[in-house]
Short mmCIF file of C-alpha atoms and ligand atoms in Angstrom, two decimals:
data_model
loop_
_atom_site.label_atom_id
_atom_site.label_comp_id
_atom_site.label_asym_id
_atom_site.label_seq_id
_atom_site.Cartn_x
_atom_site.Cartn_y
_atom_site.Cartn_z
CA UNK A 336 11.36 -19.43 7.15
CA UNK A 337 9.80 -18.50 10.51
CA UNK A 338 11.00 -16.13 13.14
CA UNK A 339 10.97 -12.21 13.78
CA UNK A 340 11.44 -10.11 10.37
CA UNK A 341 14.98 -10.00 11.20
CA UNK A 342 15.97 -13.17 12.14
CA UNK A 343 15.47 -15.59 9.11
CA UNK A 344 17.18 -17.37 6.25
CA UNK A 345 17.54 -15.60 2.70
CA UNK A 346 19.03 -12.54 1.14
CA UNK A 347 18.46 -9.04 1.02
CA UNK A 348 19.57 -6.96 -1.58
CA UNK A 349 21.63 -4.08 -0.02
CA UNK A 350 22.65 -0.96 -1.82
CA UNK A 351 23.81 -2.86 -5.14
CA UNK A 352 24.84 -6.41 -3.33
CA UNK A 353 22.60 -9.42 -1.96
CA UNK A 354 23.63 -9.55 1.35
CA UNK A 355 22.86 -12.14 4.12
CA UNK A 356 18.92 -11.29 5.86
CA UNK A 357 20.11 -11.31 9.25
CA UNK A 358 23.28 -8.73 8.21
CA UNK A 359 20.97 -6.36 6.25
CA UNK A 360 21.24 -3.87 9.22
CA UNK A 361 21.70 0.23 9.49
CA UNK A 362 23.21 2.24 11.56
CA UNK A 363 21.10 3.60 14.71
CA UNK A 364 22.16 7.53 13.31
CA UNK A 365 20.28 6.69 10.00
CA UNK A 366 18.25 10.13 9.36
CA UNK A 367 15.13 7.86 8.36
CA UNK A 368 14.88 6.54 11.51
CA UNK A 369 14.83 10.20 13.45
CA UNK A 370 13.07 12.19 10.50
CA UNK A 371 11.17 9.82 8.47
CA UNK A 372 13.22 10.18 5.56
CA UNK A 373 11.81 6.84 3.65
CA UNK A 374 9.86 5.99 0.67
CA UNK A 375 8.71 2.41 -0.18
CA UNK A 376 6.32 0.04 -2.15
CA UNK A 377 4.70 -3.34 -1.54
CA UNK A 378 4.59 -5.41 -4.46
CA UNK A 379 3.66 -8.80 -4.93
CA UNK A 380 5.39 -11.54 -7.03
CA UNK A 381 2.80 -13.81 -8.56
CA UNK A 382 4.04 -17.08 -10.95
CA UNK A 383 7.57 -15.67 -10.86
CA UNK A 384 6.42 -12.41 -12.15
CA UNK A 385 6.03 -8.92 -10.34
CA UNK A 386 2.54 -7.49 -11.22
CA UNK A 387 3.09 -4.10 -12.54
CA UNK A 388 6.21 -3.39 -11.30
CA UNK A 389 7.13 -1.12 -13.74
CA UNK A 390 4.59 1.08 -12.51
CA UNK A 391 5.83 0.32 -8.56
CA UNK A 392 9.13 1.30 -9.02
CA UNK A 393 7.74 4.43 -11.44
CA UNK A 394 6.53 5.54 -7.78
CA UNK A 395 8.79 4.66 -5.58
CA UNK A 396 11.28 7.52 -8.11
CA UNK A 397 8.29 10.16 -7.63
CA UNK A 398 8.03 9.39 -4.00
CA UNK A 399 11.55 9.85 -3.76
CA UNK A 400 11.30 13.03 -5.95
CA UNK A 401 8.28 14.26 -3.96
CA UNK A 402 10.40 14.11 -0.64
CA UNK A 403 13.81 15.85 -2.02
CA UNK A 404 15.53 13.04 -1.27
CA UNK A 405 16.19 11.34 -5.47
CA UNK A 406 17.21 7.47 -5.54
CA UNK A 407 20.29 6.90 -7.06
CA UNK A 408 18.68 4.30 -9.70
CA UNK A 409 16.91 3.65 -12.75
CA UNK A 410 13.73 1.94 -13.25
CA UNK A 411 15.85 -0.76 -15.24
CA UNK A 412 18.18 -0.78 -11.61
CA UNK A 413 15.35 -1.05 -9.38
CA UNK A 414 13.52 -4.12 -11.66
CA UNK A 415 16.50 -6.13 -11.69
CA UNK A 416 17.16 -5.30 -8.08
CA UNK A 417 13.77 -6.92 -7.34
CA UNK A 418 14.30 -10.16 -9.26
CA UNK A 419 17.45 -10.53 -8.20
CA UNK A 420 16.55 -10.96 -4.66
CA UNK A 421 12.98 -12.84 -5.16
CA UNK A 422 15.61 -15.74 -7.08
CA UNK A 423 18.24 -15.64 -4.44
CA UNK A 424 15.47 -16.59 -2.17
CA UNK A 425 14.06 -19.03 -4.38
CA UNK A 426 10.63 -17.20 -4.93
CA UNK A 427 7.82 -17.00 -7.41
CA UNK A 428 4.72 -15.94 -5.62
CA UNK A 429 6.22 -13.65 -2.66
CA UNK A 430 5.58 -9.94 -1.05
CA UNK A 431 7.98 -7.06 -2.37
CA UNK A 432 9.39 -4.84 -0.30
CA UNK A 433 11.75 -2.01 -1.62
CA UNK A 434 12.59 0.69 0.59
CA UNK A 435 14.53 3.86 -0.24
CA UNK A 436 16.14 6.45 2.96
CA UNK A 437 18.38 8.77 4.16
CA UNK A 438 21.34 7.17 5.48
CA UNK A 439 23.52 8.16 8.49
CA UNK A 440 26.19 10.53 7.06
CA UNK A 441 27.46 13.86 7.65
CA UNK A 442 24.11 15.59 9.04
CA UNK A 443 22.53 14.57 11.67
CA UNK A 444 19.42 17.84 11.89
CA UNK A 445 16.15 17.78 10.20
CA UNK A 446 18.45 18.96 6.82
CA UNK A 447 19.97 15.49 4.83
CA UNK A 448 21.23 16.07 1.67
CA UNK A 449 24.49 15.32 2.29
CA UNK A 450 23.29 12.02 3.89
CA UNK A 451 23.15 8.69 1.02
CA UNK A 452 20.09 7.60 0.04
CA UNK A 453 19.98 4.11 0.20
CA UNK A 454 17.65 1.43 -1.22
CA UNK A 455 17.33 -2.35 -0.09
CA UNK A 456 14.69 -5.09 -1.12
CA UNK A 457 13.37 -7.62 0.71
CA UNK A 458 10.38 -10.50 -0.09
CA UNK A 459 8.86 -13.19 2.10
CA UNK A 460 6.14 -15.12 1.52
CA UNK A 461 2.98 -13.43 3.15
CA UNK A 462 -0.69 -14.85 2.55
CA UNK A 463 -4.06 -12.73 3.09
CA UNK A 464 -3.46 -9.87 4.28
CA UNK A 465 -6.64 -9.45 6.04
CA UNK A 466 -6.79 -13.11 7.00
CA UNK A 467 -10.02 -15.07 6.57
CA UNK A 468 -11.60 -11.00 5.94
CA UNK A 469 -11.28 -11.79 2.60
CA UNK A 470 -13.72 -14.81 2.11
CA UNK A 471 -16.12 -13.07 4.77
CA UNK A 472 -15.87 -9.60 4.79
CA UNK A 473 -13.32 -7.40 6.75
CA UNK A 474 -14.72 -5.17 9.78
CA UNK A 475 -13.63 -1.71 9.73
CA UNK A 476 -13.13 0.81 12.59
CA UNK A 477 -13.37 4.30 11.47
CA UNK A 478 -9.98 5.92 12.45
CA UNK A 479 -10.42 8.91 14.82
CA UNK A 480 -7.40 10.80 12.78
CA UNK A 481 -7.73 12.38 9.35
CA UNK A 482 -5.73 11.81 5.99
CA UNK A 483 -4.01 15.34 5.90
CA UNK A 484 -4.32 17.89 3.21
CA UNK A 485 -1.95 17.47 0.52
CA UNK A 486 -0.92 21.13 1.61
CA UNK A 487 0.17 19.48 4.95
CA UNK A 488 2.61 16.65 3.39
CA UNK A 489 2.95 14.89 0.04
CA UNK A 490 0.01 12.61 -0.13
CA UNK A 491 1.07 11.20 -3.40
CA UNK A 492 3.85 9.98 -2.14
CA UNK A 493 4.38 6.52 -0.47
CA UNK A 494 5.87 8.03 2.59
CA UNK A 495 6.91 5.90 5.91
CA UNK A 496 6.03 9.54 7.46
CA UNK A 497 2.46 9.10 5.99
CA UNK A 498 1.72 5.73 7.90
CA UNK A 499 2.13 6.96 11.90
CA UNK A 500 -1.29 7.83 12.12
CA UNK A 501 -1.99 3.82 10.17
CA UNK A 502 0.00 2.42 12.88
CA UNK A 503 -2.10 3.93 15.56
CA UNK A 504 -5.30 3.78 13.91
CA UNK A 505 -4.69 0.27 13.18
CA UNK A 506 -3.93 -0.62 16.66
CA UNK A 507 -6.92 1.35 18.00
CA UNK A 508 -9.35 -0.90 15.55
CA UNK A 509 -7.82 -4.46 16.30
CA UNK A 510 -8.23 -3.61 20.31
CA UNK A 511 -11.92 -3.14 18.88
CA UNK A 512 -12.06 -6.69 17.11
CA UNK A 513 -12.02 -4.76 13.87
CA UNK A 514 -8.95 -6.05 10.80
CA UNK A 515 -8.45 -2.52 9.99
CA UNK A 516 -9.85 1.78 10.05
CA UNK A 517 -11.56 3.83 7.16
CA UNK A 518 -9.79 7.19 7.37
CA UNK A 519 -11.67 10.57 6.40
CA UNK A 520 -9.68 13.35 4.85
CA UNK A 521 -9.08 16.72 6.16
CA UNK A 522 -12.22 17.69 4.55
CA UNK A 523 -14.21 15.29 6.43
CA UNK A 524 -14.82 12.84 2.90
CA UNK A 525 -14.42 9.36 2.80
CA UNK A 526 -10.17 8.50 2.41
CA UNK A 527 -9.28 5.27 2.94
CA UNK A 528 -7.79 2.51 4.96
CA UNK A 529 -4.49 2.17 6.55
CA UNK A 530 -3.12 0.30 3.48
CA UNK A 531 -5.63 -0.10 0.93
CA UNK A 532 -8.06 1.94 -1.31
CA UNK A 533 -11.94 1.86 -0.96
CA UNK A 534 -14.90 0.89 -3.71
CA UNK A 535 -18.33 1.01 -2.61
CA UNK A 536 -21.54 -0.21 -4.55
CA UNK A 537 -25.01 1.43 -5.36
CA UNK A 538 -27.74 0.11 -7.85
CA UNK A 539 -25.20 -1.48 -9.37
CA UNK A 540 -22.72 1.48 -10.17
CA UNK A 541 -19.29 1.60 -8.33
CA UNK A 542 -18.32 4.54 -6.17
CA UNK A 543 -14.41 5.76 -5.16
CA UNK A 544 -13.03 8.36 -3.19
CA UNK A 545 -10.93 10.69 -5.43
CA UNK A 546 -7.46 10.63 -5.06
CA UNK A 547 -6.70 14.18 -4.33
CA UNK A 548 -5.67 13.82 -1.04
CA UNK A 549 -4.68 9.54 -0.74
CA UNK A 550 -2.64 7.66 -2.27
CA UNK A 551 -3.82 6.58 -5.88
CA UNK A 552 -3.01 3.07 -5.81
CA UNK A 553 -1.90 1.03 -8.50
CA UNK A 554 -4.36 -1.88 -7.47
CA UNK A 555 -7.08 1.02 -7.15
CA UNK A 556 -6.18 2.32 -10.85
CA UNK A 557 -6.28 -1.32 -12.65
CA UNK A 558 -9.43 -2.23 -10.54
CA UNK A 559 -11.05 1.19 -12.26
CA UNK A 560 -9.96 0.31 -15.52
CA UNK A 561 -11.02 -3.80 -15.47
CA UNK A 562 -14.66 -2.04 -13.70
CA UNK A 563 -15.08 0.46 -16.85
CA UNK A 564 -14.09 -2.67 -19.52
CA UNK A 565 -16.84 -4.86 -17.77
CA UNK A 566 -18.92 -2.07 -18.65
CA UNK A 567 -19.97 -1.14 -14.94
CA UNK A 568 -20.42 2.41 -14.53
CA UNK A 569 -17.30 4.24 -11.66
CA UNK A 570 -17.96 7.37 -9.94
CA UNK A 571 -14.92 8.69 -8.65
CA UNK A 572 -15.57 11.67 -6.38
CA UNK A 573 -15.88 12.91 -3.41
CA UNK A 574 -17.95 10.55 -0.69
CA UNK A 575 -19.48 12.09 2.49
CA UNK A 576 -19.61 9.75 5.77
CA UNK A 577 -23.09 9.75 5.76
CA UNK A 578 -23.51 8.14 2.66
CA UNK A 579 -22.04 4.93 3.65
CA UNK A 580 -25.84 4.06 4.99
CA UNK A 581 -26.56 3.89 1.52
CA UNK A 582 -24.03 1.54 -0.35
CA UNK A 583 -24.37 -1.98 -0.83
CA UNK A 584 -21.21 -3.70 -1.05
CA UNK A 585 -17.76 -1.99 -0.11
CA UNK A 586 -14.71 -4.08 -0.98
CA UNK A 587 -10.68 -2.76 -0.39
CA UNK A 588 -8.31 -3.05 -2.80
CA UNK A 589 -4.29 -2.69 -2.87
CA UNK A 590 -1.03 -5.03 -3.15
CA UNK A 591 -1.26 -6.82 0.20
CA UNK A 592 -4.95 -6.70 0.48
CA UNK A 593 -5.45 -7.39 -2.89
CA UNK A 594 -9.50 -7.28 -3.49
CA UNK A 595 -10.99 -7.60 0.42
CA UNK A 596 -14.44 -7.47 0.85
CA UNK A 597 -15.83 -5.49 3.43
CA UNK A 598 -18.81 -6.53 5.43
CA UNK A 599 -18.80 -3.88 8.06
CA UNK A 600 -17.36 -0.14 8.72
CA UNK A 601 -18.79 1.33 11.93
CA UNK A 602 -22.30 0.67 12.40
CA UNK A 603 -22.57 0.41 8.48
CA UNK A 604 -23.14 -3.57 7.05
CA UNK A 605 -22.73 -4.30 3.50
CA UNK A 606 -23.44 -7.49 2.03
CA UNK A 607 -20.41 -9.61 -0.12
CA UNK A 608 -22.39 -9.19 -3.31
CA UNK A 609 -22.10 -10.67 -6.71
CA UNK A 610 -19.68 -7.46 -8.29
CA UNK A 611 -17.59 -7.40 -5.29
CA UNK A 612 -17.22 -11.47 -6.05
CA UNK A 613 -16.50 -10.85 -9.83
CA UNK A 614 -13.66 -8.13 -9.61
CA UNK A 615 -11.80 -10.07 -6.84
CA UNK A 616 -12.24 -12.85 -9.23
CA UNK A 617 -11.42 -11.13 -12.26
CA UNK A 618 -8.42 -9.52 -10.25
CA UNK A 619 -6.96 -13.06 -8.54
CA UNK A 620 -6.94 -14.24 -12.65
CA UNK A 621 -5.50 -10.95 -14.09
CA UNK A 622 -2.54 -11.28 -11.24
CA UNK A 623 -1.58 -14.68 -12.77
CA UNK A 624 -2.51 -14.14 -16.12
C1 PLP B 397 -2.40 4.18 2.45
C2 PLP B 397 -2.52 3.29 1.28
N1 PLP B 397 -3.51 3.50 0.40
C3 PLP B 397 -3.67 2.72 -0.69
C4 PLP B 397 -2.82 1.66 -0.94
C5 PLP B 397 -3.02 0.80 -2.17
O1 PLP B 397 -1.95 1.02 -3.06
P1 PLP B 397 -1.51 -0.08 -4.13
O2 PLP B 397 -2.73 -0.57 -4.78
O3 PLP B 397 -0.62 0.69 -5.05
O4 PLP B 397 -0.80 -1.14 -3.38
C6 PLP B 397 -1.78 1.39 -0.06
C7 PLP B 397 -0.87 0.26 -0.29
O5 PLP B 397 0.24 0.45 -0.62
C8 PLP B 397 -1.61 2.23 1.07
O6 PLP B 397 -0.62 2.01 1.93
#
């Protein structure tokens, strides 16, 4: 495989057809491009088998829904979609990309709808996302922008319009030495990061942002779940900066970053402790299970 994203061998299913990866292209007037008009999900393929995609292509119809713009598929449409291009590329354990836009068509303003919507999927094989972070502990940056209010745009939506402010706040952290920023919200609470959800630990309870104003992930609802059938006791509510002097462990979770530990956010160290060890354990057997 090798090379930039868009020069390499394999398939990419296109608007109903696997096409060639290096022909998978759009044309500069797409209105996703100038507007933001796109809606994906990251999945990951593990033993030949998508874990809960189901529920990722559930979302990638509501973030569709959310921004006007509805994808002209099923559930059923999108699942086969997905396994149809992780076998013409040969893969079991890959990264899932689907992405749903606007299209260049007849408008070419801030309006769309008489634009396609389009949908292609792509997968590569992609490790750790956070490198060796995750045997170690990531080092977080706090991001100097805010998660806006859901007022402000649809934060339950998985938005390409959404991740501007990741981009830059992820670029400002790595020039720091840092793998990745903890946003606040709007309201000054503890968010998240650019790409994954965040669990912190206190006297041996678990503590989570709520997500009123993030995006609820599906790796962030199972870990919740798995937490509460250990037994462990999860507070999800609202978590003030300050607080972060007094948590324990801290671990990320989400597709690509799967369970990170975290060992620093700011000035703030937590240790890789024996929970944060169990549910990325428990997680890494659940994904193959
Ligand atoms: C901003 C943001 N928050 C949280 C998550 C975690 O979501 P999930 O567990 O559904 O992958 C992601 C990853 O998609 C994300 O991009």
């Amino acid at each position: 495989m090798a090379g930039t994203y868009d020069d390499r061998d394999g398939k990419i299913w296109l608007d109903g057809k696997l096409v060639e990866w290096r022909e998978a292209n759009v044309h500069i007037l797409t209105h996703a491009l100038h507007y933001a008009s796109s809606v994906f999900e990251g999945e990951r393929a593990y033993n030949g088998k998508i874990f809960k995609s189901v529920e990722h292509s559930e979302r990638l119809l509501k973030s569709g829904e959310l921004l006007d713009m509805p994808i002209p598929y099923t559930v059923e449409e999108i699942e086969k979609a997905k396994y149809d291009a992780l076998a013409a590329n040969g893969f079991t354990d890959a990264y899932v990309r689907v992405v749903a836009w606007r299209g260049a068509g007849a408008d070419m303003g801030v309006a769309s709808s008489k634009n396609p919507v389009r949908m292609a999927v792509a997968c590569w094989e992609w490790g750790a996302y956070y490198g060796d972070a995750k045997m170690k502990g990531a080092k977080l940056d706090i991001a100097k922008w805010k998660r806006p209010s859901p007022e402000t745009i649809p934060t339950a939506a998985k938005a390409a319009g959404l991740y501007m402010i990741c981009t830059m706040s992820k670029h400002a952290a790595e020039a720091k030495g840092c793998s990745d920023a903890l946003f606040f919200d709007y309201r000054g609470y503890v968010a998240e990061a650019t790409g994954a959800n965040v669990f912190f630990v206190k006297d041996g309870e678990v503590h989570t942002p709520i997500p009123d104003a993030i995006l609820n992930g599906i790796t962030r609802q199972t870990v919740i779940q798995m937490l509460k059938d250990k037994g462990i006791t999860v507070h999800e509510r609202h978590i003030m900066p300050e607080e972060l002097a007094g948590f324990e462990q801290c671990w990320l979770t989400g597709t690509a970053a799967e369970i990170t530990p975290v060992g620093q956010i700011g000035d703030y160290t937590f240790e890789v402790g024996d929970i944060t060890r169990d549910v990325a354990e428990s997680y890494e057997a659940m994904v193959r299970a």
